[in-house]
PDB file of C-alpha atoms in Angstrom:
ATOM      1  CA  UNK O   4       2.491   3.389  -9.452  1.00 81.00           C
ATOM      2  CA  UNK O   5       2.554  -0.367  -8.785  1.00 89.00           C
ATOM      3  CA  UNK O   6       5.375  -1.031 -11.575  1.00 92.00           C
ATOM      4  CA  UNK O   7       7.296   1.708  -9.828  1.00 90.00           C
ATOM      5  CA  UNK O   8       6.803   0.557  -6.568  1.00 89.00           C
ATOM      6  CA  UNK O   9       7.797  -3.042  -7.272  1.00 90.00           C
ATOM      7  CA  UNK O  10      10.485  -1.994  -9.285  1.00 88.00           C
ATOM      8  CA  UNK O  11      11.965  -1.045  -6.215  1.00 89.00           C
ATOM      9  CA  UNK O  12      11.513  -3.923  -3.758  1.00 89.00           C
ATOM     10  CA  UNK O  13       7.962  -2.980  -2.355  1.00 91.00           C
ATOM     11  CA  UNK O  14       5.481  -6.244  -1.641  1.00 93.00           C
ATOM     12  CA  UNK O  15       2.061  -4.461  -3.139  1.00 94.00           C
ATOM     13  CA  UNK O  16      -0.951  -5.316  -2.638  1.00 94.00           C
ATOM     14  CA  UNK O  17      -3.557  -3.742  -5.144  1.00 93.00           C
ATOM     15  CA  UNK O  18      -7.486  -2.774  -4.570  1.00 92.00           C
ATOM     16  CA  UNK O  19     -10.269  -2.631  -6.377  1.00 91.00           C
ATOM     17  CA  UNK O  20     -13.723  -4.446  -8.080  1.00 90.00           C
ATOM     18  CA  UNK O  21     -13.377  -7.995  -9.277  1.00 93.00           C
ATOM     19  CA  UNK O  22     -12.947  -6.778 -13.025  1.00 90.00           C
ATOM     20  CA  UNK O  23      -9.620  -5.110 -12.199  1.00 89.00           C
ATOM     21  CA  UNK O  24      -8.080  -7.957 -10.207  1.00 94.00           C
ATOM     22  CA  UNK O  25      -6.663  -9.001 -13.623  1.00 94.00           C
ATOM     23  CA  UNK O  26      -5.270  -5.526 -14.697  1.00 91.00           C
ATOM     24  CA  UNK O  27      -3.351  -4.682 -10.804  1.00 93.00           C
ATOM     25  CA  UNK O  28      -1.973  -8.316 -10.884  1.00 95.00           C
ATOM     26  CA  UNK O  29      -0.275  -7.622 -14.627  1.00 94.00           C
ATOM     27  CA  UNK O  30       0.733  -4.215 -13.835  1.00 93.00           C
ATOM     28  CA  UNK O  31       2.633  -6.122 -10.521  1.00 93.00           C
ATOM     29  CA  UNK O  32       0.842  -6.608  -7.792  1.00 95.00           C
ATOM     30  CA  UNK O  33       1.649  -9.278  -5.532  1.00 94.00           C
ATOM     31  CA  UNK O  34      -1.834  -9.570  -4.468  1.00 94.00           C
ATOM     32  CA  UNK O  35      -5.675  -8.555  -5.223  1.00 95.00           C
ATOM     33  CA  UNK O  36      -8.265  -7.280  -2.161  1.00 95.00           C
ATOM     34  CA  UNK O  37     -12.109  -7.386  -3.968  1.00 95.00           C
ATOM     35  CA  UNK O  38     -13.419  -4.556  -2.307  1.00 93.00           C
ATOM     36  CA  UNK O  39     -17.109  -5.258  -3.310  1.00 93.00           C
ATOM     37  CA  UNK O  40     -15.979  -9.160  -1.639  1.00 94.00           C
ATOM     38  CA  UNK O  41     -12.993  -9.428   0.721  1.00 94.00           C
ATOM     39  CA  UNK O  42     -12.459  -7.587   3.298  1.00 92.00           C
ATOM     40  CA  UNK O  43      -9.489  -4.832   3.445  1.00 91.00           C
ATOM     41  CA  UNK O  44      -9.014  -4.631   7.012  1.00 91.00           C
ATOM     42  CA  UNK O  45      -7.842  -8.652   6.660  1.00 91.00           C
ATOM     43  CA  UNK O  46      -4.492  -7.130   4.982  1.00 90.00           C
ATOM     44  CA  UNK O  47      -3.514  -6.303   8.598  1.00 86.00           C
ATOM     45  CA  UNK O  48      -0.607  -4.011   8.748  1.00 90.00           C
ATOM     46  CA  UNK O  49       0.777  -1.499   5.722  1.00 93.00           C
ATOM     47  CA  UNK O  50       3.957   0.275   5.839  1.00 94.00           C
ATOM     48  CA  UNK O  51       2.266   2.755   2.877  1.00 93.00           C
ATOM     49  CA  UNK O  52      -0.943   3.354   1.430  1.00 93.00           C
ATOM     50  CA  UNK O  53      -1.590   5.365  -1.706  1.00 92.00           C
ATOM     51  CA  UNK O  54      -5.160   5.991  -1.245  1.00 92.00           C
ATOM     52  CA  UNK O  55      -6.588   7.359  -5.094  1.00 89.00           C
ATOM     53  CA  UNK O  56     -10.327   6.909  -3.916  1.00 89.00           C
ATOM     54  CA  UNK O  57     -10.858   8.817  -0.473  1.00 90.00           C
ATOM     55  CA  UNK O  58     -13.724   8.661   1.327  1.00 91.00           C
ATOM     56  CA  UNK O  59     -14.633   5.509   3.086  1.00 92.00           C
ATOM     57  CA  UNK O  60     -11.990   3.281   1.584  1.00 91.00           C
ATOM     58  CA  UNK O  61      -9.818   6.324   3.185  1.00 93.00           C
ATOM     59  CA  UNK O  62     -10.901   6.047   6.459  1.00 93.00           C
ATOM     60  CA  UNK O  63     -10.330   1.856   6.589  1.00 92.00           C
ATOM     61  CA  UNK O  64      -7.121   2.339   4.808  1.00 93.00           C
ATOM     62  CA  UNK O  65      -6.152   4.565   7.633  1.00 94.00           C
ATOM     63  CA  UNK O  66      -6.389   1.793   9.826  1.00 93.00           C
ATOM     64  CA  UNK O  67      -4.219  -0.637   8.273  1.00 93.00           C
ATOM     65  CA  UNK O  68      -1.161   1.801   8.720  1.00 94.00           C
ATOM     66  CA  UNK O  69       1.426   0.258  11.185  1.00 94.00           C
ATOM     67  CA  UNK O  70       2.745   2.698  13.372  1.00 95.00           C
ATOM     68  CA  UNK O  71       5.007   5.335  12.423  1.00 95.00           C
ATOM     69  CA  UNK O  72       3.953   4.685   8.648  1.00 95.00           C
ATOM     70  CA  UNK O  73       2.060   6.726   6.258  1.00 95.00           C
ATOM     71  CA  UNK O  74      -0.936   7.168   4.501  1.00 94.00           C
ATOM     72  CA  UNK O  75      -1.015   9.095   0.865  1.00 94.00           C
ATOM     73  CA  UNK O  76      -3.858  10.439  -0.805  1.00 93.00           C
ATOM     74  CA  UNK O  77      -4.310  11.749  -4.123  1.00 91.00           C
ATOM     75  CA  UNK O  78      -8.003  12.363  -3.749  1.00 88.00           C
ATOM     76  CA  UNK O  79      -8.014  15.528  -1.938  1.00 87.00           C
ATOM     77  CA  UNK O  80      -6.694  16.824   1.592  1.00 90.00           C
ATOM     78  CA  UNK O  81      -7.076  13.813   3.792  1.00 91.00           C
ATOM     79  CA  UNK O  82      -9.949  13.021   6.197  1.00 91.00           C
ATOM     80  CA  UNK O  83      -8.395  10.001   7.822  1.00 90.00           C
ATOM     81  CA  UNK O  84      -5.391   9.881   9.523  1.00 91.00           C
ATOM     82  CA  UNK O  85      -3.461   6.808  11.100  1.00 94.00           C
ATOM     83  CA  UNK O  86      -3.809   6.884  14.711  1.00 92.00           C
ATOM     84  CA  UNK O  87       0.120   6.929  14.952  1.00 93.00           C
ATOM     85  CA  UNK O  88       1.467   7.447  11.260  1.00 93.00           C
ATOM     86  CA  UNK O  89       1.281  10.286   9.017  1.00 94.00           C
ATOM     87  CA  UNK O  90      -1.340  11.333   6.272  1.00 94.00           C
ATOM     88  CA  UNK O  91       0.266  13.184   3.166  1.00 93.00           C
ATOM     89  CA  UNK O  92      -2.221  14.854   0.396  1.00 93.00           C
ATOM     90  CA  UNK O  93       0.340  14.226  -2.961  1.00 90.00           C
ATOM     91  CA  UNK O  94       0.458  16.793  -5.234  1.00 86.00           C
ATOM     92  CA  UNK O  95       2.219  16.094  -8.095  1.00 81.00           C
ATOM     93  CA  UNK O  96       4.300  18.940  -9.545  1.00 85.00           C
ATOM     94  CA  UNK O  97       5.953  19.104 -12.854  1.00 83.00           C
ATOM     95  CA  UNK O  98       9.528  18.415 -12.855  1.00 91.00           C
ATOM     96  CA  UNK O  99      11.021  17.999 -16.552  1.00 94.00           C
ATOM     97  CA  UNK O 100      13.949  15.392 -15.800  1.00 95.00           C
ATOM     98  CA  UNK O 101      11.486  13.219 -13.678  1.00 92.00           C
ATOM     99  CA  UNK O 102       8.985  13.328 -16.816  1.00 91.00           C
ATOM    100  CA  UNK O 103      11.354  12.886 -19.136  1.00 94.00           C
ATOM    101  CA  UNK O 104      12.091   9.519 -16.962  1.00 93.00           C
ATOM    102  CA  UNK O 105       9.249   8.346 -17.192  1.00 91.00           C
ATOM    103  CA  UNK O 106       8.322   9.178 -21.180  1.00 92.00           C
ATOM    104  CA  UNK O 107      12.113   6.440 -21.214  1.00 95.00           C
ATOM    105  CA  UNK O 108      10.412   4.130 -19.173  1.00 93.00           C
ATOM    106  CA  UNK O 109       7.396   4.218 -21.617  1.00 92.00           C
ATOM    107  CA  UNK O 110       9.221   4.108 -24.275  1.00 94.00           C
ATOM    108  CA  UNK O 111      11.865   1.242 -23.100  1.00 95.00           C
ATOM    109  CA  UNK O 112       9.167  -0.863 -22.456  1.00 92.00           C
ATOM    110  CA  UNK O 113       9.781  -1.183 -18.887  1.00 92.00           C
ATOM    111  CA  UNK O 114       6.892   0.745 -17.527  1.00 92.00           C
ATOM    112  CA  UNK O 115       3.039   0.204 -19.053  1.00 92.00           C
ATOM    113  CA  UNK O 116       0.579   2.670 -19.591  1.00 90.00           C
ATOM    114  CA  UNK O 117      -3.153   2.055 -18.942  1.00 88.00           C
ATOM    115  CA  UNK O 118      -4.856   4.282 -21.692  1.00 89.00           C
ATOM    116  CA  UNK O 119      -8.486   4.254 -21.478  1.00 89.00           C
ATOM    117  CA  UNK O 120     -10.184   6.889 -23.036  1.00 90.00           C
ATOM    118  CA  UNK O 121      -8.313   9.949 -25.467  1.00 93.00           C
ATOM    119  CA  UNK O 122     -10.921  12.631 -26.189  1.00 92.00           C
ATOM    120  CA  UNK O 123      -9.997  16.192 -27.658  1.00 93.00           C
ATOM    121  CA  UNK O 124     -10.497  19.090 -25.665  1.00 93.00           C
ATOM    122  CA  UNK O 125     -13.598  19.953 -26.908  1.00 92.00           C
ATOM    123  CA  UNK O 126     -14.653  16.760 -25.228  1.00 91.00           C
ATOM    124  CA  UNK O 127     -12.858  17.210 -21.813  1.00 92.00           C
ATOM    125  CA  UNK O 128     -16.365  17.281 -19.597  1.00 93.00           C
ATOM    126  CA  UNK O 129     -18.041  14.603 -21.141  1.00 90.00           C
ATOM    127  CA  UNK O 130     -15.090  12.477 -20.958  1.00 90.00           C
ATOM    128  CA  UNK O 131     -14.135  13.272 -17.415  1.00 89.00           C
ATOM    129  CA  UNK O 132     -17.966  12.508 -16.372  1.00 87.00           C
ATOM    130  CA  UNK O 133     -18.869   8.579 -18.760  1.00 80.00           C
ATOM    131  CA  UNK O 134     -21.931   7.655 -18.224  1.00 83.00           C
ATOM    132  CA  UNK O 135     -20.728   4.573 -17.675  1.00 81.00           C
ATOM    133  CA  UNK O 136     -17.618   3.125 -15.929  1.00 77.00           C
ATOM    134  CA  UNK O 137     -14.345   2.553 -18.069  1.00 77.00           C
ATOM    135  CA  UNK O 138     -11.544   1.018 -17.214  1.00 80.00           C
ATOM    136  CA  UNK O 139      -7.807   3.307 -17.761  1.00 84.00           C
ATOM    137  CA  UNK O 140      -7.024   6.483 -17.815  1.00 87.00           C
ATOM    138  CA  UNK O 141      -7.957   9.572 -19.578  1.00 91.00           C
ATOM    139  CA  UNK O 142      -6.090  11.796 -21.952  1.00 92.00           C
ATOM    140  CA  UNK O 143      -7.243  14.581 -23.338  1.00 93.00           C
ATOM    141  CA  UNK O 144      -5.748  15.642 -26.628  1.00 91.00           C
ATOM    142  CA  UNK O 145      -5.069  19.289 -26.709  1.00 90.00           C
ATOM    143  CA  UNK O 146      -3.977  19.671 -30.391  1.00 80.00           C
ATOM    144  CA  UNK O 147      -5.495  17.427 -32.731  1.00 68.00           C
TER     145      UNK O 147
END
């Protein structure tokens, strides 16, 4: 999302724990908020926020939206909304061409994925719940 995002003019500023300061800052982001450390309500005013961790973080992202702006979620139907923006629960639905735009990108070299984990179906559950906390995202391998 950030590579997209800058890729198209947006100033982004990316959240998270220390450890992936490093990771948002080379996928693009302009700058870094330490949730565990800084405070996120010192970004003052957001045009957007794609929220992909709900809850509380939801709620104080909901405040940062200037008026008339929106606030995205991924991690359910939100629970916050901006006192005068919008809240939108994203859904993403297949769309071949858009897919197929994104496997160029990939493949071009000018958008980088973040693989963390590839399990095989067999291994879906345990890899969707690590016991401990890994960094990337998750594929599961349907055919072997």
């Amino acid at each position: 999302m950030t590579q997209l995002t800058r890729e198209f003019g947006a100033y982004v500023i990316g959240t998270g724990r220390a450890a992936d300061r490093h990771r948002a800052l080379d996928f693009g982001a302009t700058e870094f908020v330490d949730l565990d450390n800084d405070t996120l309500e010192d970004i003052g005013g957001a045009d957007l926020v794609f929220d992909v961790i709900g809850g509380d973080i939801q709620k104080r992202s909901a405040g940062l939206i200037r008026s008339g702006r929106t606030l995205v979620t991924i991690a359910g139907p939100p629970k916050a909304r901006p006192a005068h923006g919008q809240a939108i629960d994203f859904v993403v639905l297949p769309d071949r061409a858009q897919l197929g735009e994104i496997v160029q990108r990939a493949r071009d070299g000018r958008l980088r994925t973040n693989i963390g984990n590839v399990a095989i179906l067999d291994d879906a559950v345990t890899a969707f719940n690590p016991t401990e906390r890994t960094s990337g995202q998750t594929i599961i391998r349907v055919r072997p």
